[in-house]
Structures are given as structure tokens and as C-alpha cells.
Coordinates of C-alpha atoms in Angstrom, one line a residue:
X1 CA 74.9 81.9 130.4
X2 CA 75.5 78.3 129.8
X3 CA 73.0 78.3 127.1
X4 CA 74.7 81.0 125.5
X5 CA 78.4 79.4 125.7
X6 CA 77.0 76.5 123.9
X7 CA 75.4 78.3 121.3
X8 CA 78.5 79.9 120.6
X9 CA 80.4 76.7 120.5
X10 CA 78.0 75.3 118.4
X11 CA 78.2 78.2 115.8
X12 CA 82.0 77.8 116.3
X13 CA 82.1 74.6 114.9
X14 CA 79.6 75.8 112.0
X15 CA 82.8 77.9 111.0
X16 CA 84.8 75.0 111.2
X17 CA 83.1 72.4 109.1
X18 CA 82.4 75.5 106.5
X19 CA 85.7 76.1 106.4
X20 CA 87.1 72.7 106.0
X21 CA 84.4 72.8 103.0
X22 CA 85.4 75.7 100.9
X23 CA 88.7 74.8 101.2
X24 CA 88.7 71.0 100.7
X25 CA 86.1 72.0 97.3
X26 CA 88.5 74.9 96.1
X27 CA 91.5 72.9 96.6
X28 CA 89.9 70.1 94.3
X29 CA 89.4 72.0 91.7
X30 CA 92.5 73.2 91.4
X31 CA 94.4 72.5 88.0
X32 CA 96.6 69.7 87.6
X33 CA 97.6 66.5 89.8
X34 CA 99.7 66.9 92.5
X35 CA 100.7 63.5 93.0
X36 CA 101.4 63.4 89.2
X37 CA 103.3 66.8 89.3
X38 CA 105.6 65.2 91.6
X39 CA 106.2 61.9 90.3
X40 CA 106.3 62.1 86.7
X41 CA 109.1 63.6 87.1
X42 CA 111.6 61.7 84.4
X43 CA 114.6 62.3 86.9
X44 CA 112.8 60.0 89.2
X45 CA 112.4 57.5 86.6
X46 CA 109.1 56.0 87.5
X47 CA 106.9 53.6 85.5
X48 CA 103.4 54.2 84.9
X49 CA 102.3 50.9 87.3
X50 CA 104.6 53.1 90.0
X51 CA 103.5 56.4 90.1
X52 CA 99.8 54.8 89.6
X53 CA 100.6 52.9 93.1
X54 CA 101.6 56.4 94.5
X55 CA 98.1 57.7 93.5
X56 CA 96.4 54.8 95.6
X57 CA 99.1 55.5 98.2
X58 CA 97.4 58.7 98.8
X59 CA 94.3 58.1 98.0
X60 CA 94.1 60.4 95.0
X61 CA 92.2 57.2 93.1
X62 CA 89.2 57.7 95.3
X63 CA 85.9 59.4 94.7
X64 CA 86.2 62.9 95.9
X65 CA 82.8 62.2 98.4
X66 CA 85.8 59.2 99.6
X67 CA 88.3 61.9 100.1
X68 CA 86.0 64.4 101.5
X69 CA 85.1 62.2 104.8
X70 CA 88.4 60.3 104.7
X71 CA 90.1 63.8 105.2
X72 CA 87.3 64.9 107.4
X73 CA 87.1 61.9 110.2
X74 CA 91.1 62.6 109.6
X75 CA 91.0 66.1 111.0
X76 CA 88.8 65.3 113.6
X77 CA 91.3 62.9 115.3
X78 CA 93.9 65.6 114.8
X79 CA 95.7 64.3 112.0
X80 CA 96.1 66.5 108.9
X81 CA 97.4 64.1 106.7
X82 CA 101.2 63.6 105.0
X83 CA 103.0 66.6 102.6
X84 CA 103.2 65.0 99.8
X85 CA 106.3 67.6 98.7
X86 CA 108.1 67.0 102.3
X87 CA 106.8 63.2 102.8
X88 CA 106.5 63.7 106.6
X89 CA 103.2 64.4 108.5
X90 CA 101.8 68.2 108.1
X91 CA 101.4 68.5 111.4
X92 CA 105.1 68.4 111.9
X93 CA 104.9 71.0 109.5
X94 CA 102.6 73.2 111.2
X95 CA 104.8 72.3 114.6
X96 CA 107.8 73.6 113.7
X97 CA 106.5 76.8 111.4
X98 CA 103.6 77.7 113.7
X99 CA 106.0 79.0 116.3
X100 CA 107.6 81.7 114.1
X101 CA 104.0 83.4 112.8
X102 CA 103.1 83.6 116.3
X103 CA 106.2 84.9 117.2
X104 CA 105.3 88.0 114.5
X105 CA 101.5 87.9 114.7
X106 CA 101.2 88.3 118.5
X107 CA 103.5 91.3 119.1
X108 CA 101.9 92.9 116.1
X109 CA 98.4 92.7 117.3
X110 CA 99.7 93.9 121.0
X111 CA 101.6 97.3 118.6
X112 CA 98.2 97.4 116.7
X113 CA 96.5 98.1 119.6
X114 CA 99.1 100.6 121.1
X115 CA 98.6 102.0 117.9
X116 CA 95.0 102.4 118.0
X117 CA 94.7 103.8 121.6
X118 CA 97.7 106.4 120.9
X119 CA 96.0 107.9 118.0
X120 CA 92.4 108.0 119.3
X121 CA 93.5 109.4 122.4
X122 CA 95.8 112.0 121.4
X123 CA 92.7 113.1 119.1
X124 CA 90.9 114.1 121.7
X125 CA 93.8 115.9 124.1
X126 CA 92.7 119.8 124.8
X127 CA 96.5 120.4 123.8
X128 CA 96.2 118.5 120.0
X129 CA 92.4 119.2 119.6
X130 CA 94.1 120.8 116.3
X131 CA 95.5 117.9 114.8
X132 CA 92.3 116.1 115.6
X133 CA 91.6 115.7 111.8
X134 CA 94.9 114.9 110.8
X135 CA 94.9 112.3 113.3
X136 CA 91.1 111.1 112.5
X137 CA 92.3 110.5 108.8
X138 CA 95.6 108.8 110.2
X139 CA 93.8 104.9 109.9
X140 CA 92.0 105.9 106.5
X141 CA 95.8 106.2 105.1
X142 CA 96.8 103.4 107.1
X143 CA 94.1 100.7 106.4
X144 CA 94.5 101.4 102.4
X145 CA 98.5 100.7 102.3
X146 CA 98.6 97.3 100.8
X147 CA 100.8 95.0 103.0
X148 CA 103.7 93.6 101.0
X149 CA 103.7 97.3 99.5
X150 CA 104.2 98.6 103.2
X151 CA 106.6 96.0 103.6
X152 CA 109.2 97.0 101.3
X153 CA 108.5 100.4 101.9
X154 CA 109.4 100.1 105.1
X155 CA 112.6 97.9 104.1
X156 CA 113.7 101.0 101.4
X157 CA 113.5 103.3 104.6
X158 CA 115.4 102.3 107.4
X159 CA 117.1 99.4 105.8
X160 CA 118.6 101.3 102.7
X161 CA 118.3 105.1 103.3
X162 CA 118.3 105.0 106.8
X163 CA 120.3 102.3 107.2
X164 CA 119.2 101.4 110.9
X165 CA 118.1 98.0 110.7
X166 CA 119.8 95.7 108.6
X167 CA 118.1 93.1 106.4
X168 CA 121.3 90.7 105.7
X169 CA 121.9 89.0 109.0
X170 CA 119.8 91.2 111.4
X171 CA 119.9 89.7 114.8
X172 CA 116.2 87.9 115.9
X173 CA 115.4 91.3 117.7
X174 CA 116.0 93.3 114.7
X175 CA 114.7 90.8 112.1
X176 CA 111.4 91.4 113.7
X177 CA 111.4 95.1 114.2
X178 CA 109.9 95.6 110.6
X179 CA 107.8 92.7 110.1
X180 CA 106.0 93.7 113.5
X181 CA 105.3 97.0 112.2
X182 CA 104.1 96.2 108.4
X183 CA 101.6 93.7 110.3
X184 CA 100.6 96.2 112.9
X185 CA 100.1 99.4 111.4
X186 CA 97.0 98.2 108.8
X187 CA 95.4 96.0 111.6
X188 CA 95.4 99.9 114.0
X189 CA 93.6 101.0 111.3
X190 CA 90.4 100.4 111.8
X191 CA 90.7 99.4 115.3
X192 CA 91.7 103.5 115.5
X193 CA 88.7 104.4 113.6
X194 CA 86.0 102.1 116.2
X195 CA 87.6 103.7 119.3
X196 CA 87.7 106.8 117.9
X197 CA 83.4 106.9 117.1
X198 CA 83.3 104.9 120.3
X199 CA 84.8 107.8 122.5
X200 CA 82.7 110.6 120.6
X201 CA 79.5 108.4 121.1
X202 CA 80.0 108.0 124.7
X203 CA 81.1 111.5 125.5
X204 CA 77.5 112.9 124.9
X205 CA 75.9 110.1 127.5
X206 CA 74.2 111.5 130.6
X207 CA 75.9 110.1 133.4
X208 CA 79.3 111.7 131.3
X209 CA 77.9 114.9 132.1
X210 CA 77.5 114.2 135.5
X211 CA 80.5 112.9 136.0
X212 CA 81.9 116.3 134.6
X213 CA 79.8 117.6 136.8
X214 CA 80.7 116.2 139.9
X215 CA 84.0 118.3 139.2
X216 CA 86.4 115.5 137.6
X217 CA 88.8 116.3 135.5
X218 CA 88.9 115.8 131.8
X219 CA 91.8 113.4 132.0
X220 CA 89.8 111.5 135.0
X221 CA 86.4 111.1 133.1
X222 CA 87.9 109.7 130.1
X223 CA 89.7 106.9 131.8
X224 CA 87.1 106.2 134.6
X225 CA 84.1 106.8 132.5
X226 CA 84.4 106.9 128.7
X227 CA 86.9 104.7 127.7
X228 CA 85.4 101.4 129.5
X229 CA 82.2 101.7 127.7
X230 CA 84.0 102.6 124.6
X231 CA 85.5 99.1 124.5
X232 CA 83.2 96.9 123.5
X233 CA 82.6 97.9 119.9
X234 CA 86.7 98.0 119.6
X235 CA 86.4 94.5 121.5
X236 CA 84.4 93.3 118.9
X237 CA 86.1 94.5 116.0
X238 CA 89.5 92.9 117.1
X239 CA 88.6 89.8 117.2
X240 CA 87.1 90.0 113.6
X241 CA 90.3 91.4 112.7
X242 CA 91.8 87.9 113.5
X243 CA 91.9 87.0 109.6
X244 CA 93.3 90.0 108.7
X245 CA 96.3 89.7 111.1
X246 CA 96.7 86.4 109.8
X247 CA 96.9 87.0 106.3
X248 CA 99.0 89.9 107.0
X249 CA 101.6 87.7 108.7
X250 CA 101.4 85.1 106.2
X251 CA 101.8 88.0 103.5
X252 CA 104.6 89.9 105.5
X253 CA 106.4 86.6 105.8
X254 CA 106.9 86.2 102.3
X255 CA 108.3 89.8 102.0
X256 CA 110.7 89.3 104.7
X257 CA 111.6 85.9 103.6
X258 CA 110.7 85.0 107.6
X259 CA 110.2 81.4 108.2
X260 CA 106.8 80.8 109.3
X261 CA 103.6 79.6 107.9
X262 CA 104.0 82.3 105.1
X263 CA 106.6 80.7 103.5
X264 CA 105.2 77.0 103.9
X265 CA 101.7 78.3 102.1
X266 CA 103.6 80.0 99.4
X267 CA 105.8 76.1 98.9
X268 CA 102.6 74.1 99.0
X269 CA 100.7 76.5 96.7
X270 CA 103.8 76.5 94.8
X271 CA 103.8 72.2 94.8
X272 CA 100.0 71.8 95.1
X273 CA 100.3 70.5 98.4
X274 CA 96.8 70.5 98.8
X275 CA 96.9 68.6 102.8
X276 CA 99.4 71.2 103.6
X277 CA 97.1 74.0 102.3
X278 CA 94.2 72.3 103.9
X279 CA 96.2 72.6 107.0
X280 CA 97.0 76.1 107.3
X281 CA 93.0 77.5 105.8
X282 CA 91.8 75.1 109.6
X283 CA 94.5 76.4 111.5
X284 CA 93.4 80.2 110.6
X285 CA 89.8 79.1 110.9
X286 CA 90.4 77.7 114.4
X287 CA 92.6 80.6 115.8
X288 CA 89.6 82.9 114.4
X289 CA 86.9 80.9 116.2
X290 CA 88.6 80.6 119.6
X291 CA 89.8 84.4 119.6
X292 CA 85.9 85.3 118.9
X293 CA 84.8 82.9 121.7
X294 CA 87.3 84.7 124.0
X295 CA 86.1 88.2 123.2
X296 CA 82.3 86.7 123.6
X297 CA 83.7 85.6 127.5
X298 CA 85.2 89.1 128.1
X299 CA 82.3 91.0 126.8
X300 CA 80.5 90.6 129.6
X301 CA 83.3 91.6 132.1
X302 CA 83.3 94.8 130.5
X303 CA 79.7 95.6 130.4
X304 CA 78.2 93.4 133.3
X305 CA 74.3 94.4 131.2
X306 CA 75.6 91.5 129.3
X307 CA 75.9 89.6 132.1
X308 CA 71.6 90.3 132.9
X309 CA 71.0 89.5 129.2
X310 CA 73.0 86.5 129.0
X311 CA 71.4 85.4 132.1
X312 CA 68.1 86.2 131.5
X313 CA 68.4 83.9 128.1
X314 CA 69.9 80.8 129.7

């Protein structure tokens, strides 16, 4: 088991340091200066010899391999740098934004997954077994609605014609009300459609049959027997859909015009605030790592045959 923690910890930081990669090379090659986008401004009225100081201020004089491990050995200690838009460290930034995503992104997955268990469930009710494939093609429809197009789809609806929840100074309750749902509703998609093949797959096991059988009830054999070994694929699959969730919030944020780290990506991509950026791609790639390290420790709990294999390999 041990063995088999650390190997996961040790592909976590794979993740990382790939991540930190892509983004620091994609970053670089954007177009343009930053630090010169900012300064040559002629309403700042800076000299050449000035704004040339501000490049070495920031180390945008140095050779990118410089930058690379500078930034690097910078990350590791915690410290993501200054905003060169905001001129205050990003991680005061990411303090005081990170709050509000998570206050979106966290309900919504919690909805996604009511979401998903509703629909696979009521699919397979002896009372619906007719809208079983209007329900089955439910997540296909829902996984294919772009985000921001849900978004102000949703804002048309009940803001406009419905006029139930306003979207001109909504109270915090009601300004999250749609945000949680655009989020939610693409991320049940295709947790729906797991749990959905997960349930039909374990239906047809033997000891399902003999728990029928044994007399049980329909209603009794799919909570005591089918839906715990239905999990694991749907366990799996959530925590994969980490990214997803993120760039939905980020995405929904935007739409909304929600404070959060949405609306600081969009300003830094805006400013080419490339530590800011930086910031936000390992912030994602972390959350993504330690959700999936999570799911890799409740895995076992939920099948204890893990707990054997894992054992055997350590």
C-alpha cells in the first residue's frame, strides 16, 4: 500500500513539473512584451534607460533557461512571483479570488452529482422504465451545451422571461443560483452516462441474481447491491472531471461577471500577466492532482479487492 501511495505521489508531481512546463513554454511565446506593454506607455512618461531598469527589475533581460529555474525554485518555496499589472504578489491575488471559484466550483460539483444519481436512477424505476431513453439521452444533450452558451441561456430564462432571479443586484444566494447550475449541468453529463453503464453492467452479475433471489426487493438490491459496485468507474471519472469543472467555473465567471479566478485569468490574459497566468494553469494542476490522489485513497474503501491488490504489490 505504501508502495503504491508513493508511486502515486511520485506521478503526481510528474503532472506538476509538466504542467509548470507547458505553461511557462506557451506563455513565452506569447506575442509581445509585457513589461514593455505596460511601461511604454507615454502617459507614464518613461525613458528608455527606465523602462530598460524595469525589464531587469523583473527579470525579463534574462535567458529564458534563467527564467525557467528562477520561476521554478520560486514555485517550489511557494512564491508565485509579483503581477506585474497589480504590482503586489500573485499569491495575494490567488488569496483573495480563490475563495469565490470555490465558493461556485464546490456546490456545483456536489449538484453535478445529484444530477447524475437522479437521472440514472430514475432510468431504471419500474414506474419510468418508459422514459428510460429519454432519460439515457438526457447527458448526451447536456454534455454538448457549450458553457458560456448555457450560461446566458440560462440568464434569458429566468432572469428576463421568467423574471425569478434577478441579475442587477441579486443577493449572494441568488447570484449563485445560476452560475451553480451552468457549471453543474455539463459536468452530470457524463458522470450520468458512467453510472448509468455501471448499473446495467452490474445488474447481470451473479451474486445480483441471488440476491433477487433471496427475495429482496428491487429497490433493496439496487442500493445494497448494485449501486456500490457501480461506483468505482463513476469514482474514477469524477475526479478526471476536475479540469472540466475548473474551466467551467473559470468560463461561467466571466459570463456572470462573478469575481473569482475567471475574471483574474481573463485581466492577466488581457495584460499578459504571464506570473499571474502561470499562477492560475499550477493552481488547476494541483487541485487536479490532489482530487485524483483522494479518489486513488477511497477506491479501495469501496471495493476492499483493491485493498488485496494494493497489498499484494507493496
Amino acid at each position: 500500500m505504501r508502495h503504491a501511495l508513493l508511486q502515486r505521489f511520485g506521478h503526481g508531481l510528474l503532472v506538476l513539473w509538466a504542467a509548470f512546463t507547458l505553461s511557462f513554454v506557451l506563455l513565452q511565446v506569447l506575442p509581445g512584451d509585457a513589461v514593455l506593454i505596460k511601461f511604454q506607455n507615454p502617459d507614464l512618461g518613461l525613458s528608455p534607460a527606465q523602462i530598460e531598469e524595469m525589464r531587469v527589475a523583473y527579470g525579463a533581460d534574462s535567458p529564458l533557461w534563467q527564467q525557467y529555474g528562477h520561476t521554478l525554485l520560486a514555485m517550489l518555496r511557494g512564491d508565485f512571483g509579483y503581477s506585474l499589472q497589480a504590482g503586489v504578489p500573485v499569491s495575494e491575488l490567488i488569496a483573495s479570488n480563490l475563495p469565490d471559484t470555490l465558493s461556485l466550483a464546490l456546490p456545483a460539483f456536489v449538484l453535478a452529482v445529484l444530477l447524475a444519481f437522479a437521472l440514472a436512477f430514475a432510468s431504471r424505476l419500474p414506474g419510468l422504465r418508459w422514459l428510460s431513453n429519454t432519460l439515457q439521452s438526457l447527458p448526451v444533450l447536456f454534455i454538448s451545451l457549450p458553457t458560456f452558451w448555457l450560461g446566458i441561456a440560462l440568464i434569458q430564462l429566468f432572469s428576463f422571461q421568467l423574471r425569478l432571479i434577478p441579475v442587477i443586484n441579486p443577493t449572494p444566494l441568488q447570484g449563485l443560483i445560476l452560475p451553480i447550475v451552468t457549471v453543474a449541468i455539463p459536468i452530470s453529463a457524463p458522470l450520468a452516462q458512467i453510472l448509468m453503464r455501471s448499473l446495467d453492467q452490474v445488474a447481470t452479475q451473479p451474486f445480483v441474481a441471488v440476491a433477487r433471489a433471496k427475495g429482496l426487493s428491487e429497490t433493496a438490491v439496487l442500493w445494497r447491491h448494485v449501486t456500490r459496485n457501480a461506483l468505482l468507474p463513476v469514482l474514477n471519472i469524477a475526479g478526471l472531471l476536475l479540469g472540466e469543472l475548473i474551466a467551467g467555473a473559470l468560463i461561467t465567471e466571466t459570463v456572470f461577471g462573478r469575481s473569482g479566478l475567471g475574471q483574474l485569468t481573463q485581466q492577466a490574459v488581457n495584460n499578459q500577466d504571464i506570473a499571474v497566468l502561470q499562477a492560475v494553469v499550477m493552481i488547476s494542476a494541483l487541485g487536479f492532482v490532489l482530487i485524483n490522489l483522494l479518489v486513488d485513497l477511497l477506491m479501495p474503501l469501496l471495493d476492499p479487492r483493491l485493498q488485496t491488490v494494493t497489498g499484494g504489490a507493496s
